[in-house]
PDB file of C-alpha atoms and ligand atoms in Angstrom:
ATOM      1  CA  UNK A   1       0.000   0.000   0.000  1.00  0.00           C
ATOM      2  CA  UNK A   2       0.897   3.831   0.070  1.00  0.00           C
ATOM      3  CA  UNK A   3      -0.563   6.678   1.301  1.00  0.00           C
ATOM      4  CA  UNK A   4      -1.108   8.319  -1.358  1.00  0.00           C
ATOM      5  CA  UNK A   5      -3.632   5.967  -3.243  1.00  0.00           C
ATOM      6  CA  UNK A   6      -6.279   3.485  -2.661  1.00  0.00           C
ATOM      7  CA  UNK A   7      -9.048   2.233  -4.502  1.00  0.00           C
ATOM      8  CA  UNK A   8     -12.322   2.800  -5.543  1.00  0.00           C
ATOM      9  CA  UNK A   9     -14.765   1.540  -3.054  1.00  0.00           C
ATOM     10  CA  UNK A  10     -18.216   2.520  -5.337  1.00  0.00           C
ATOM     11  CA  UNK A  11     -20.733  -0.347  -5.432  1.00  0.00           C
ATOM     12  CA  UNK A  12     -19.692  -0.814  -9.162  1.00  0.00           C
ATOM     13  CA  UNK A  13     -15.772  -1.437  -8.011  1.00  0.00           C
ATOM     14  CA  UNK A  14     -16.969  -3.327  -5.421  1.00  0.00           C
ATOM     15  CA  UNK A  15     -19.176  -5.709  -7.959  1.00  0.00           C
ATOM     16  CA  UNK A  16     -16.026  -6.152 -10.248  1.00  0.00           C
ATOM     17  CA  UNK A  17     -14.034  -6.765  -7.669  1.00  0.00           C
ATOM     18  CA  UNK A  18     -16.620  -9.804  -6.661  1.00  0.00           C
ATOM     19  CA  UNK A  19     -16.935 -10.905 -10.206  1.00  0.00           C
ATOM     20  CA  UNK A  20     -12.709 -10.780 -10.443  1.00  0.00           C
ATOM     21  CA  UNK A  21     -12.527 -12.854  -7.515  1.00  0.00           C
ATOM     22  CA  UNK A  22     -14.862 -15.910  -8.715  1.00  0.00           C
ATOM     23  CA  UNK A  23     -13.688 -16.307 -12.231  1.00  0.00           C
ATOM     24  CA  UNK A  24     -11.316 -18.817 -11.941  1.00  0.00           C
ATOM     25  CA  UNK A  25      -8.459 -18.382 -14.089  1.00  0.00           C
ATOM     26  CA  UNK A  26      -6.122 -20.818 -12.620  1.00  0.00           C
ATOM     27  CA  UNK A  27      -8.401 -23.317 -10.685  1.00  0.00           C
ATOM     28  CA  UNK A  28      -6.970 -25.762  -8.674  1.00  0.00           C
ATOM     29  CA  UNK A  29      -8.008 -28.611  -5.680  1.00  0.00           C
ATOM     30  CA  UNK A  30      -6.306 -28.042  -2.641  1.00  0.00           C
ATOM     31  CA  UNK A  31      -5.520 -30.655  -0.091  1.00  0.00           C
ATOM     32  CA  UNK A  32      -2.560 -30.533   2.114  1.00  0.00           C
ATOM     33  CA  UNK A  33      -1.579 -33.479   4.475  1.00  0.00           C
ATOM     34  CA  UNK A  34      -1.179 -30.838   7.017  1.00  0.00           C
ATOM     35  CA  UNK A  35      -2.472 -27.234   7.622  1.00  0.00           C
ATOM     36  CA  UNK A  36      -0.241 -24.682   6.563  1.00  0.00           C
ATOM     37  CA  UNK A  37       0.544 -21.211   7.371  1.00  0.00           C
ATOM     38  CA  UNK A  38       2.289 -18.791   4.679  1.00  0.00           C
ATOM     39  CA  UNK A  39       3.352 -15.380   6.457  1.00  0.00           C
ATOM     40  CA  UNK A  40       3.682 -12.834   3.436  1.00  0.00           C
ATOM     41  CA  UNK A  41       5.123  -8.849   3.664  1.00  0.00           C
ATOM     42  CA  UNK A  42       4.230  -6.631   0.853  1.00  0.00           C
ATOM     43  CA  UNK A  43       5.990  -3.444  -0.894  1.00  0.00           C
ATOM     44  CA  UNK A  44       8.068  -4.396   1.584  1.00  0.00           C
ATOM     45  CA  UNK A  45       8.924  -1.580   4.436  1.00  0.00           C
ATOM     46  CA  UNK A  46      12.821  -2.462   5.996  1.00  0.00           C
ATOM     47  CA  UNK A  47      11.533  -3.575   9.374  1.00  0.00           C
ATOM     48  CA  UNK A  48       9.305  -6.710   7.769  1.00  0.00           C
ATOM     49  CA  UNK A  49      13.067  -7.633   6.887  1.00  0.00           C
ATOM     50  CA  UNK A  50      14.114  -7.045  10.485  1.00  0.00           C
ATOM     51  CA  UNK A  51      12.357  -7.772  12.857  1.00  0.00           C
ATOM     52  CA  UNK A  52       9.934  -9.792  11.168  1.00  0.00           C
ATOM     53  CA  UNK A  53      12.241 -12.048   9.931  1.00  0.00           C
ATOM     54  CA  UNK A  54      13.675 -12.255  13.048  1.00  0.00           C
ATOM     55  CA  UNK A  55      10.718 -13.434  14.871  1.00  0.00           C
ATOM     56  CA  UNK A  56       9.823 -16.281  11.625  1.00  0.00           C
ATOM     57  CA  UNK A  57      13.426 -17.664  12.316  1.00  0.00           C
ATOM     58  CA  UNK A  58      13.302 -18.136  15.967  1.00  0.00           C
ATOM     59  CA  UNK A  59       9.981 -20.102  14.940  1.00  0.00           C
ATOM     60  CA  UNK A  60      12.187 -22.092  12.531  1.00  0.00           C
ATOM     61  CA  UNK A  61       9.952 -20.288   9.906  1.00  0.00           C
ATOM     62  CA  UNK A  62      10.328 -18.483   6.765  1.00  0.00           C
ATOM     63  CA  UNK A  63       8.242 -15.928   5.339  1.00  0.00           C
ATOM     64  CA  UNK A  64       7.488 -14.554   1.375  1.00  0.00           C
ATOM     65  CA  UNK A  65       8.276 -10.838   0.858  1.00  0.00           C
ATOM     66  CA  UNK A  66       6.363  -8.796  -2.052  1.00  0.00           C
ATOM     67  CA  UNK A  67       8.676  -6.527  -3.332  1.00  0.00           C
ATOM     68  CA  UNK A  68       7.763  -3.879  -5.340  1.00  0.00           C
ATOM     69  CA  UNK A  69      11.658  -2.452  -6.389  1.00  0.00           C
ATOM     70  CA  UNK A  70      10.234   1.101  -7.662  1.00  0.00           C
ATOM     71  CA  UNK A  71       9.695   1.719  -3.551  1.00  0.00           C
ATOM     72  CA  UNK A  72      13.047   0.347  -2.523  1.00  0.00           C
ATOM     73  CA  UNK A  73      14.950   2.557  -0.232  1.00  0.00           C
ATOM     74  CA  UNK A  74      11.925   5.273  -0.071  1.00  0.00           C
ATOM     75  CA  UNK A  75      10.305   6.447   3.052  1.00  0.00           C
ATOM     76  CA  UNK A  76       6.573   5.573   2.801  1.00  0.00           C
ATOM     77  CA  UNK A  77       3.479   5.349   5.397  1.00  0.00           C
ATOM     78  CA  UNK A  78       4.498   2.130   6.675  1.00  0.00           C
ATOM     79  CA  UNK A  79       8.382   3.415   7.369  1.00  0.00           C
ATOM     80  CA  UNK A  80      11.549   2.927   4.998  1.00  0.00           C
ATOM     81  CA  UNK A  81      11.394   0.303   2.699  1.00  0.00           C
ATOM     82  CA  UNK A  82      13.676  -2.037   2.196  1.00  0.00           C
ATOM     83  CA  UNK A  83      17.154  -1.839   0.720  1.00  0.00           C
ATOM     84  CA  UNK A  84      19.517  -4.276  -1.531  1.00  0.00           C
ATOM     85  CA  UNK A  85      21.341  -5.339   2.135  1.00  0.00           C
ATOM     86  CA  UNK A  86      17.428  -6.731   3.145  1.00  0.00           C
ATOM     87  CA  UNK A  87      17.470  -8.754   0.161  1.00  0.00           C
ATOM     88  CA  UNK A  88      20.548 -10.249   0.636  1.00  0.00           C
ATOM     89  CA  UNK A  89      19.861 -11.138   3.829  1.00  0.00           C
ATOM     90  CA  UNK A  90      16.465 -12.452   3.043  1.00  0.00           C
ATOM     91  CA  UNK A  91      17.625 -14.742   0.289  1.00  0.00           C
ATOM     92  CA  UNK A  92      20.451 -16.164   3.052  1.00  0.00           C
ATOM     93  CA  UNK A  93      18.499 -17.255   5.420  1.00  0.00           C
ATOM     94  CA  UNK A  94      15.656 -18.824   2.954  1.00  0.00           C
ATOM     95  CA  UNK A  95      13.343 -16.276   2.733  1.00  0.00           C
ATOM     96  CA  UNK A  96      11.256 -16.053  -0.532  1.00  0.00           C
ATOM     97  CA  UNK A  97      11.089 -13.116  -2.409  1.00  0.00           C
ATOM     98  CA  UNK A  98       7.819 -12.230  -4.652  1.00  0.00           C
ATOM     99  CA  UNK A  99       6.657  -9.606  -6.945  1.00  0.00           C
ATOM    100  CA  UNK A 100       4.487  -7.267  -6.170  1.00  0.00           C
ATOM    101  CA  UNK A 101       4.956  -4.700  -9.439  1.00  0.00           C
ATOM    102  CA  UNK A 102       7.375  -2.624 -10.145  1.00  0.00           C
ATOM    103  CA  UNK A 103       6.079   1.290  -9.407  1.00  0.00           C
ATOM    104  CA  UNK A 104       3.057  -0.591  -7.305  1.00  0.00           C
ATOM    105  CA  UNK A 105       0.416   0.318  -9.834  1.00  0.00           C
ATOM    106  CA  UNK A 106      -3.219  -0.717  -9.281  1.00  0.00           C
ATOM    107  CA  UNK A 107      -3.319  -3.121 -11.806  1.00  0.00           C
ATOM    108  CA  UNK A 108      -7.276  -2.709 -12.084  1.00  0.00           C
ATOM    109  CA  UNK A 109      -7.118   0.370 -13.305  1.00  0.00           C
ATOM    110  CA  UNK A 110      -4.105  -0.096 -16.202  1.00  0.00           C
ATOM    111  CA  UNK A 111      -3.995  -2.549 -19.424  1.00  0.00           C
ATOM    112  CA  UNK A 112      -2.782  -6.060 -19.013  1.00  0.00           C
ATOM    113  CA  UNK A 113       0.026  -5.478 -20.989  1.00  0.00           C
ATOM    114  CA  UNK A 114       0.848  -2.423 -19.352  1.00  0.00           C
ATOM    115  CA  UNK A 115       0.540  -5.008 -15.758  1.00  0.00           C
ATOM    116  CA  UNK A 116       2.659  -7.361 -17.726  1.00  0.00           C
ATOM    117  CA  UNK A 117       5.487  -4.585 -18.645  1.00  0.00           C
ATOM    118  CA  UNK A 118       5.126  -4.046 -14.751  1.00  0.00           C
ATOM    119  CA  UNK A 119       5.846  -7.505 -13.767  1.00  0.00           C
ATOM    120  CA  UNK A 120       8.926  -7.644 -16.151  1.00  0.00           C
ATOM    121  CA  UNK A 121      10.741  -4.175 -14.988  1.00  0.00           C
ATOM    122  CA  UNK A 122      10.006  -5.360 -11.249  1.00  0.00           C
ATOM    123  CA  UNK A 123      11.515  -8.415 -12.297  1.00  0.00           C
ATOM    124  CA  UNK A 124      14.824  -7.172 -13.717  1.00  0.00           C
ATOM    125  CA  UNK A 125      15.212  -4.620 -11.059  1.00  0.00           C
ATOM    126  CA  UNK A 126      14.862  -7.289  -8.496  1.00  0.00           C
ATOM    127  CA  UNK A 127      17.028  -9.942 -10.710  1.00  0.00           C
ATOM    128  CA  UNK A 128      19.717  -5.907  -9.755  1.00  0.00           C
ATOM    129  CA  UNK A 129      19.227  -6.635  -6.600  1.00  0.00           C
ATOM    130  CA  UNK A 130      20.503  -9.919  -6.286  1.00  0.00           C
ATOM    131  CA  UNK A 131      17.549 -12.043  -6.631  1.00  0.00           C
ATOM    132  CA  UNK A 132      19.218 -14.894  -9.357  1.00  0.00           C
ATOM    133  CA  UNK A 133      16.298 -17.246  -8.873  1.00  0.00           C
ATOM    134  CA  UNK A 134      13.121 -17.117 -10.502  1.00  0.00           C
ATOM    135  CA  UNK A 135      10.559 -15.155  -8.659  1.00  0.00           C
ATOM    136  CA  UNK A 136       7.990 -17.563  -8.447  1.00  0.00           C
ATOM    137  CA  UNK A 137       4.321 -15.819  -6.864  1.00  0.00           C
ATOM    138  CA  UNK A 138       3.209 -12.509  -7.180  1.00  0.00           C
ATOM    139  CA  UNK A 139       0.382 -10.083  -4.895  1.00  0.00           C
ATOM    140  CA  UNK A 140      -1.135  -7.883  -6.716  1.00  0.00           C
ATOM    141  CA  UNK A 141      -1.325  -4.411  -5.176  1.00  0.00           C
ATOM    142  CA  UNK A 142      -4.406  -3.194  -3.024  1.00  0.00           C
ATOM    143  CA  UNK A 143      -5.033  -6.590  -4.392  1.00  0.00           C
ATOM    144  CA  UNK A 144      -6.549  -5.502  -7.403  1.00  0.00           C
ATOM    145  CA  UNK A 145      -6.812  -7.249 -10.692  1.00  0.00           C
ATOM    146  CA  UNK A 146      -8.728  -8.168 -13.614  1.00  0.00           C
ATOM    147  CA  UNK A 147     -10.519 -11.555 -15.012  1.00  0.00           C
ATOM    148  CA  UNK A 148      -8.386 -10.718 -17.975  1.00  0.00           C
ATOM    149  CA  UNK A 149      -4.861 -10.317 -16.297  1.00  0.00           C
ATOM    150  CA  UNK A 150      -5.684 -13.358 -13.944  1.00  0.00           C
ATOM    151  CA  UNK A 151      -5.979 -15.711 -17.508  1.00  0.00           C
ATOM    152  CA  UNK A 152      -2.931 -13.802 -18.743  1.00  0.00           C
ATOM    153  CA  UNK A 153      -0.471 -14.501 -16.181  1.00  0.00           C
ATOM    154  CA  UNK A 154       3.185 -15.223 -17.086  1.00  0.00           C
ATOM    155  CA  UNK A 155       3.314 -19.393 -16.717  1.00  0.00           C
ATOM    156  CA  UNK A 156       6.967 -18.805 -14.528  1.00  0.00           C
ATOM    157  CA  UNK A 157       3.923 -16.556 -11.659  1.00  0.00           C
ATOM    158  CA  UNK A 158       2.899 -20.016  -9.958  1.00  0.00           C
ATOM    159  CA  UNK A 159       0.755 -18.377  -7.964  1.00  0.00           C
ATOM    160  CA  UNK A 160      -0.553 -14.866  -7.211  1.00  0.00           C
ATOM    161  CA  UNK A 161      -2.377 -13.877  -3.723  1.00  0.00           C
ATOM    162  CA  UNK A 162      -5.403 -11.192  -3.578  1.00  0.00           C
ATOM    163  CA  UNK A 163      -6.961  -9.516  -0.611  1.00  0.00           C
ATOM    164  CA  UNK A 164      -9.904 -11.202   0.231  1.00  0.00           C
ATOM    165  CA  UNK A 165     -10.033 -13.206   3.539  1.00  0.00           C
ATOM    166  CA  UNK A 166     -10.687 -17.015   3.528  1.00  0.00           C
ATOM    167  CA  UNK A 167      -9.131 -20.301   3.352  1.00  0.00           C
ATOM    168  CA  UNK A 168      -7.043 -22.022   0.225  1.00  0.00           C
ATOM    169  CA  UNK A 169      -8.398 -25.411   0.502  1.00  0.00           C
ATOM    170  CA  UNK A 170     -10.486 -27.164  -1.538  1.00  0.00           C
ATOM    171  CA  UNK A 171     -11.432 -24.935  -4.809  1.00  0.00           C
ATOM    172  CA  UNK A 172      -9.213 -22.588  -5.758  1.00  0.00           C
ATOM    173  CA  UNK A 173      -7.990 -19.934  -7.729  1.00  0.00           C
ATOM    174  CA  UNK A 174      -4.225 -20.005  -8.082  1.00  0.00           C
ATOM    175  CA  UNK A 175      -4.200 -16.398  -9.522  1.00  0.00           C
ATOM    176  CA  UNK A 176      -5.809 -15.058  -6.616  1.00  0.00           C
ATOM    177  CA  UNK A 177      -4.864 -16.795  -3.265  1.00  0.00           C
ATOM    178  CA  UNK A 178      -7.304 -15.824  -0.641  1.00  0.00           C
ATOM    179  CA  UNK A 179      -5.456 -14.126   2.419  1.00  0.00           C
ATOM    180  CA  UNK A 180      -6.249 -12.064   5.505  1.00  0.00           C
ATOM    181  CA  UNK A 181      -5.188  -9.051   6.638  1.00  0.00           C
ATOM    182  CA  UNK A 182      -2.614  -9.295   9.851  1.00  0.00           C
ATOM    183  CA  UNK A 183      -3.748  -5.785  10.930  1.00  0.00           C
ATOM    184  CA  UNK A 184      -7.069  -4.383  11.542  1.00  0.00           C
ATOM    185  CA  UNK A 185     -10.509  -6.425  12.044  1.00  0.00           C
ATOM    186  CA  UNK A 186      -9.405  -9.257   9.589  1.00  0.00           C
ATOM    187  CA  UNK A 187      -7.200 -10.382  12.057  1.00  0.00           C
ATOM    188  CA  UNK A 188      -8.862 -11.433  14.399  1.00  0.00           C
ATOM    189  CA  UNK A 189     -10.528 -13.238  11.948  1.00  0.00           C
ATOM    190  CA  UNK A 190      -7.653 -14.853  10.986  1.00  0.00           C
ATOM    191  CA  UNK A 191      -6.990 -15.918  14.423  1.00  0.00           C
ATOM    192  CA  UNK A 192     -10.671 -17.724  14.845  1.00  0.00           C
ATOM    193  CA  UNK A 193     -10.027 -19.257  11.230  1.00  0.00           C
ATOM    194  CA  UNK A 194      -7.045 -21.395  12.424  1.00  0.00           C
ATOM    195  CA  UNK A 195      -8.660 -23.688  14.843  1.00  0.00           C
ATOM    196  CA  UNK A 196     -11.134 -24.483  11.534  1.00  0.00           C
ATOM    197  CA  UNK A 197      -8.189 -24.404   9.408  1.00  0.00           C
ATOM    198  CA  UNK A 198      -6.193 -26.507  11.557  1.00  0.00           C
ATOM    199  CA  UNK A 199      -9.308 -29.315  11.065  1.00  0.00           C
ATOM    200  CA  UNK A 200      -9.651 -28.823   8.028  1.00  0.00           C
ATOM    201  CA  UNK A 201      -5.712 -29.083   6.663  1.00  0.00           C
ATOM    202  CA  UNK A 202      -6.016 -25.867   4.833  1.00  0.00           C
ATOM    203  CA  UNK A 203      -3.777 -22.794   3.466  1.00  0.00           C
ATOM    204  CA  UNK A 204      -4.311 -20.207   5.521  1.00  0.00           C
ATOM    205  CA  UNK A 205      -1.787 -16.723   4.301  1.00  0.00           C
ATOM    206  CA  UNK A 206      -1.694 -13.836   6.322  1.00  0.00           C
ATOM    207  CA  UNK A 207      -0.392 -10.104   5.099  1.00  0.00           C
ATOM    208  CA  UNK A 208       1.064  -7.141   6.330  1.00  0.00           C
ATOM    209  CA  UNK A 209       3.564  -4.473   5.510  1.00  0.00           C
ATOM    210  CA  UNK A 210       5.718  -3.067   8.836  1.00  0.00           C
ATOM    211  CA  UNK A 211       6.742  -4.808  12.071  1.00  0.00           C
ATOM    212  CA  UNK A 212       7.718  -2.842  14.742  1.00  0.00           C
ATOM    213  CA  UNK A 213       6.016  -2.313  18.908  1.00  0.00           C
ATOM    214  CA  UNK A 214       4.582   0.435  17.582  1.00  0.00           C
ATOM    215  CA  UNK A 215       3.549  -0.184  13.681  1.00  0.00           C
ATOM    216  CA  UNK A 216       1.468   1.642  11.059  1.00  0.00           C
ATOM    217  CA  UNK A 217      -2.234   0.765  10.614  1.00  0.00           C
ATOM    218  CA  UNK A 218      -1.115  -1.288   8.002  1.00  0.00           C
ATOM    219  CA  UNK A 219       1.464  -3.339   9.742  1.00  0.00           C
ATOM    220  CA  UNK A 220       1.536  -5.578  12.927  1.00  0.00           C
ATOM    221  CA  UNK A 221       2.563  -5.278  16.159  1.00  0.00           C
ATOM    222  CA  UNK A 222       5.965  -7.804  17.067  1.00  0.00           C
ATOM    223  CA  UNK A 223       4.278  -9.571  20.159  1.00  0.00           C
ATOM    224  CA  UNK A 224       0.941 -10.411  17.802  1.00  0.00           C
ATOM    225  CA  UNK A 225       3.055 -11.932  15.104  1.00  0.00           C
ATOM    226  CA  UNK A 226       4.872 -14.063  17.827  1.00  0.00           C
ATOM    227  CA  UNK A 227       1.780 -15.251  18.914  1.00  0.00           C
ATOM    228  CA  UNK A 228      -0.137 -16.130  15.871  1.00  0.00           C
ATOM    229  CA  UNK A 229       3.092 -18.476  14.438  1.00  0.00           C
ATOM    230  CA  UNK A 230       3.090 -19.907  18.483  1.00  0.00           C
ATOM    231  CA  UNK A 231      -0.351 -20.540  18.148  1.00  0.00           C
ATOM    232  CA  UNK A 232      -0.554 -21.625  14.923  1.00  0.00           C
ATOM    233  CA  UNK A 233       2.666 -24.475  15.636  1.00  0.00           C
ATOM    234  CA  UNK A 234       0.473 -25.433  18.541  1.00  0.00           C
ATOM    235  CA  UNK A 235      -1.996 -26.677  15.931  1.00  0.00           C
ATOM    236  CA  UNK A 236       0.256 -28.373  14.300  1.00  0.00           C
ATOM    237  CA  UNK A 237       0.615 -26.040  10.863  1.00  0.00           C
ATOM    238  CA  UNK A 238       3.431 -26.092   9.183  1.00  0.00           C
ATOM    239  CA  UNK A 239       4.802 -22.628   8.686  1.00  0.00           C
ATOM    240  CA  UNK A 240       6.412 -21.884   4.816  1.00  0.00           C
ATOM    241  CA  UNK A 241       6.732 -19.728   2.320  1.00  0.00           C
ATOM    242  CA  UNK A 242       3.867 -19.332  -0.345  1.00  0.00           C
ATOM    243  CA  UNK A 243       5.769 -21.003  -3.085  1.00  0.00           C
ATOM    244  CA  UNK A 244       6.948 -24.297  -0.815  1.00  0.00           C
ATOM    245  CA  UNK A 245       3.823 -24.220   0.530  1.00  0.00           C
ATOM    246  CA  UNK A 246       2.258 -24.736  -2.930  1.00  0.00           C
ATOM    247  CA  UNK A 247       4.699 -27.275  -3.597  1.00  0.00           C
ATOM    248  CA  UNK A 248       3.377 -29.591  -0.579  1.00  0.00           C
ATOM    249  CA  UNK A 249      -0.742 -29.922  -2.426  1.00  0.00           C
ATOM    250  CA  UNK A 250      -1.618 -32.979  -2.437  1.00  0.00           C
ATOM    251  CA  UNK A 251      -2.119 -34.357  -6.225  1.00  0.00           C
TER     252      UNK A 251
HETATM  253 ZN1   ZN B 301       1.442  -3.166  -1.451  1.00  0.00          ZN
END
């Protein structure tokens, strides 16, 4: 996110935005032999590299981080963001490292090919930064996106994550992974969804920008992220990065 932009909210948005998120343009079964957790960071803002990642390791955890490398180094609402030394560091210690556009462009509200263009300069920027392997999932910004940029997806973009709340298990839509917000009212949802999760075996991904005692409203607070990956262990959920986690679906 940024400040300076969000959305349209309108009841015709909102309807598109409904429509967008039930055509399926990459539909998939789910099933998972255990429940899974994927902890995800977009734009990303230096302290989700910090302390965030600090708090996934002592867990034994890793996290995915949606970088969008036109924001790199800039001060934005959620604090700096991050830097090439983040990325290094990240990639290290196992961390996976996503796309999440390159100037972090609403991709509702722009061509697919000018989306695509997007994904290709984010791509090569990041590929600057050191990122030598194949960046693998993708979150679209404000999580907004079209029918037709879903079905026109680069094939190397396993998977891309959306906005809405609500388990991955079951039927699914690979181009928009269903995720809750880790700040705000959604999570507390997401905390009452893990018990049913837990039964159920399913994908649950959580999202959030800063990490700090003190964070933005759009980031979350050290001690709460602490508790949901204790928690979620508890249950028994294995705690990985969106692309590993896609990579343990049952066939
Ligand atoms: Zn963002």
């Amino acid at each position: 996110m940024t400040a300076a932009y969000s959305p349209p909210r309108h009841l015709l948005a909102k309807l598109q935005r409904r429509l967008t998120q039930r055509t399926l343009a990459r539909p998939a079964t789910l099933r998972f032999a255990e429940p899974v957790l994927s902890i995800t960071f977009d734009d990303f803002p230096a302290s989700a590299a910090a302390l965030g990642a600090d708090i996934l390791e002592r867990h034994g955890a890793r996290g995915t981080y949606y970088a969008a490398a036109g924001l790199a180094g800039q001060n934005g609402p959620c604090g700096r963001n991050f830097s090439a030394g983040d990325v290094r560091r990240l990639l290290e210690a196992g961390h996976e490292i996503g796309c999440h556009t390159h100037a972090h462009t609403d991709c509702a509200k722009q061509s697919v090919y000018d989306s695509l263009q997007e994904f290709a300069k984010n791509r090569d920027a990041l590929a600057h930064l050191g990122v030598s392997a194949a960046v693998r999932t993708m979150a679209y910004p404000y999580g907004e996106t079209t029918p037709a940029l879903k079905c026109s997806l680069p094939p190397r973009l396993a998977s891309a994550r959306g906005v809405a709340p609500g388990l991955n298990v079951g039927r699914a839509d690979l181009a928009q992974l269903r995720a809750y917000a880790m700040f705000g009212k959604p999570f507390a949802a997401m905390r009452q969804a893990l018990k049913r999760a837990a039964k159920r075996k399913a994908w649950v991904i959580g999202f959030t920008h800063d990490v700090s005692e003190a964070p933005s409203a759009w980031g979350t607070r050290a001690a709460e992220l602490d508790a949901l990956i204790t928690e979620a262990r508890a249950l028994g959920f294995l705690v990985l990065p969106v692309s590993d986690a896609l990579e343990r679906r049952l066939p």
